Amino acid sequence: MEAKLFFQETTVVVFVLGGPGSGKGTQCPKIVEHFGFTHLCAGDLLQAEIESESENGTMIHNFKKEGKIVPSEITVKLLQQAMQQSDNKRFIIDGFPRNEENRAAFENIVKIKPEFVLFFDCPEEELTRRILNRNQGRVDDNIETIGKRLKVYFESTLPVINYYNSKGKVQKIDAQRSVDEVFEDVKSVFAKFKPVARVDSTK
């Protein structure tokens, strides 16, 4: 019990939110490199669980196959497990919570409130343009599916951002600019976390 409490008290969690195409995937590795956070992505954890072919993984696979959303409790427990197995105590959680149910489940199960929410703010037209230009060969990168993904984001994730904004916990970044300009703002938001000293592994 004490170990768990210690884990909660010393752990720093930052939620990274923004629409598809807002640059979360580009900025998160930079935060990891400069400030020593561990990057957790709910989607990646779910995928890894599916690939492990565990009982849980099969259940997640079936939810996805049927086009259903994976229950928040399952996603949150995977995040909690990844955090407890890590030697690090600083985490950025990318693209989560996606909706109010996710948010409530995280606070109820993990019992950690985020230090702040890093919100990459970008207008819908710009998000659409970026996703179409990505040419990553993703099946979901066509105009109709992009519209659906953006609709889910605006209807489900924006209320989460607004909730944390009402608590004074949102750090909003103008994500329309270049990668480097955006990261300059990100650095000032993370300034209280000392940059990581680079270790020369060749010595």
XYZ file of C-alpha atoms in Angstrom:
203
model
C 0.000 0.000 0.000
C 2.765 2.401 0.989
C 4.697 1.687 -2.197
C 1.616 2.498 -4.228
C 1.080 5.752 -2.347
C 4.730 6.657 -2.881
C 4.291 5.917 -6.584
C 1.314 8.271 -6.753
C 2.954 11.093 -4.844
C 6.150 11.146 -6.846
C 4.721 10.528 -10.306
C 4.293 13.365 -12.797
C 1.740 12.828 -15.548
C 1.156 15.180 -18.488
C -1.695 14.458 -20.902
C -0.917 15.459 -24.505
C -4.052 16.268 -26.482
C -4.912 17.734 -29.869
C -6.706 16.719 -33.031
C -5.326 14.158 -35.493
C -2.575 15.946 -37.414
C -1.884 18.522 -34.677
C 1.724 17.341 -34.242
C 1.531 15.306 -31.022
C 3.496 12.447 -32.590
C 6.254 14.830 -33.674
C 6.569 16.745 -30.401
C 6.368 13.854 -27.901
C 9.777 12.327 -28.835
C 11.333 15.802 -28.441
C 9.885 16.096 -24.924
C 11.281 12.631 -24.122
C 14.718 13.590 -25.408
C 14.942 16.990 -23.705
C 13.121 16.440 -20.427
C 13.492 12.719 -19.737
C 9.809 11.845 -19.754
C 8.565 8.402 -20.747
C 6.148 8.547 -23.681
C 3.065 6.366 -23.311
C 0.530 6.040 -26.097
C -2.745 4.279 -25.235
C -3.162 3.064 -28.838
C 0.320 1.485 -28.869
C -0.292 -0.259 -25.527
C -3.589 -1.705 -26.787
C -1.873 -2.891 -29.987
C 0.979 -4.502 -28.027
C -1.565 -6.281 -25.835
C -3.355 -7.626 -28.948
C -0.043 -8.870 -30.352
C 0.798 -10.604 -27.068
C -2.255 -12.820 -27.732
C -3.171 -12.722 -24.044
C -6.759 -13.192 -22.956
C -6.999 -9.428 -22.547
C -5.471 -8.952 -26.013
C -8.053 -11.219 -27.640
C -10.833 -9.259 -25.938
C -9.369 -5.931 -27.160
C -9.021 -7.362 -30.678
C -12.678 -8.400 -30.676
C -13.808 -4.955 -29.537
C -11.830 -3.342 -32.360
C -12.982 -5.871 -34.935
C -16.590 -5.089 -34.090
C -15.874 -1.355 -34.309
C -16.518 -0.904 -30.593
C -14.537 1.332 -28.286
C -12.333 -0.567 -25.841
C -13.687 -0.009 -22.292
C -11.842 2.767 -20.450
C -10.964 0.474 -17.557
C -8.917 -1.827 -19.822
C -6.992 1.067 -21.388
C -6.363 2.736 -18.027
C -5.083 -0.490 -16.447
C -2.613 -0.946 -19.328
C -1.376 2.621 -18.771
C -1.128 2.032 -15.023
C 0.815 -1.198 -15.561
C 3.264 0.530 -17.941
C 3.805 3.323 -15.413
C 4.383 0.961 -12.505
C 6.842 -1.146 -14.518
C 8.881 1.892 -15.531
C 11.886 3.159 -13.583
C 10.865 6.651 -14.600
C 8.424 8.808 -12.660
C 7.686 11.313 -15.425
C 5.174 10.402 -18.111
C 3.606 12.059 -21.102
C 0.434 10.235 -22.117
C -0.310 10.872 -25.759
C -3.857 11.122 -27.128
C -5.478 10.228 -23.818
C -8.007 10.773 -22.256
C -10.055 10.772 -25.461
C -13.353 11.327 -23.682
C -14.895 12.062 -20.288
C -15.233 8.361 -19.473
C -11.473 7.867 -20.037
C -10.710 10.848 -17.808
C -12.917 9.655 -14.942
C -11.558 6.095 -15.178
C -7.940 7.323 -15.048
C -8.535 9.474 -11.967
C -10.537 6.707 -10.237
C -8.145 3.823 -10.987
C -4.678 5.422 -11.100
C -5.640 8.158 -8.622
C -3.219 10.632 -10.175
C -4.304 14.011 -11.486
C -2.265 15.359 -14.409
C 0.332 18.012 -13.693
C -1.119 19.774 -16.718
C -2.617 19.083 -20.130
C -0.504 20.028 -23.146
C -3.013 21.026 -25.789
C -1.919 21.413 -29.421
C -4.538 23.790 -30.767
C -5.056 23.686 -34.519
C -8.103 24.634 -36.671
C -10.080 21.934 -38.423
C -9.102 23.036 -41.965
C -5.397 22.850 -41.096
C -5.781 19.416 -39.465
C -7.566 18.113 -42.578
C -4.883 19.544 -44.879
C -2.069 18.003 -42.841
C -3.631 14.550 -42.652
C -4.243 14.532 -46.415
C -0.630 15.588 -47.011
C 0.869 12.941 -44.750
C 0.687 10.251 -47.424
C 1.470 7.591 -44.872
C -0.665 5.110 -46.702
C -3.008 4.903 -43.738
C -6.365 3.488 -44.698
C -8.066 6.153 -42.629
C -6.382 9.085 -44.387
C -9.165 9.812 -46.861
C -11.431 12.849 -46.648
C -14.529 10.992 -45.434
C -12.757 9.130 -42.659
C -10.797 12.238 -41.670
C -14.122 14.014 -41.234
C -15.325 11.254 -38.916
C -12.109 11.250 -36.876
C -12.269 15.022 -36.469
C -15.939 14.843 -35.473
C -15.108 12.314 -32.734
C -12.259 14.558 -31.560
C -14.400 17.715 -31.395
C -17.351 15.938 -29.757
C -15.457 13.719 -27.295
C -11.981 15.103 -26.613
C -12.650 18.843 -26.582
C -14.969 18.514 -23.541
C -12.046 16.879 -21.676
C -9.795 19.809 -22.606
C -12.506 22.245 -21.489
C -12.870 20.379 -18.183
C -9.157 20.689 -17.420
C -9.171 24.278 -18.646
C -11.809 25.059 -15.991
C -9.325 23.670 -13.427
C -6.550 25.914 -14.791
C -4.546 22.905 -15.979
C -4.380 23.453 -19.756
C -1.238 24.726 -21.474
C -2.405 25.691 -24.951
C 0.107 25.721 -27.808
C -0.583 27.245 -31.219
C 0.149 24.178 -33.378
C -0.220 25.906 -36.744
C 3.420 26.959 -36.865
C 6.605 25.102 -37.790
C 7.799 22.131 -35.720
C 10.684 24.149 -34.236
C 8.502 27.148 -33.334
C 5.987 24.868 -31.639
C 8.758 23.118 -29.688
C 10.088 26.473 -28.419
C 6.685 26.983 -26.758
C 6.672 23.408 -25.488
C 10.095 23.964 -23.901
C 8.862 27.014 -22.004
C 5.879 25.007 -20.691
C 8.204 22.241 -19.448
C 10.825 24.692 -18.169
C 10.356 23.712 -14.518
C 11.443 20.160 -15.378
C 15.183 20.375 -15.790
C 16.420 19.202 -19.198
C 18.104 15.827 -19.067
C 21.894 15.808 -19.015
C 23.045 13.969 -22.104
C 24.968 10.808 -21.259
C 27.736 9.831 -23.647
C 27.240 6.078 -23.971
C 30.442 5.675 -26.011
C 32.700 6.213 -23.012
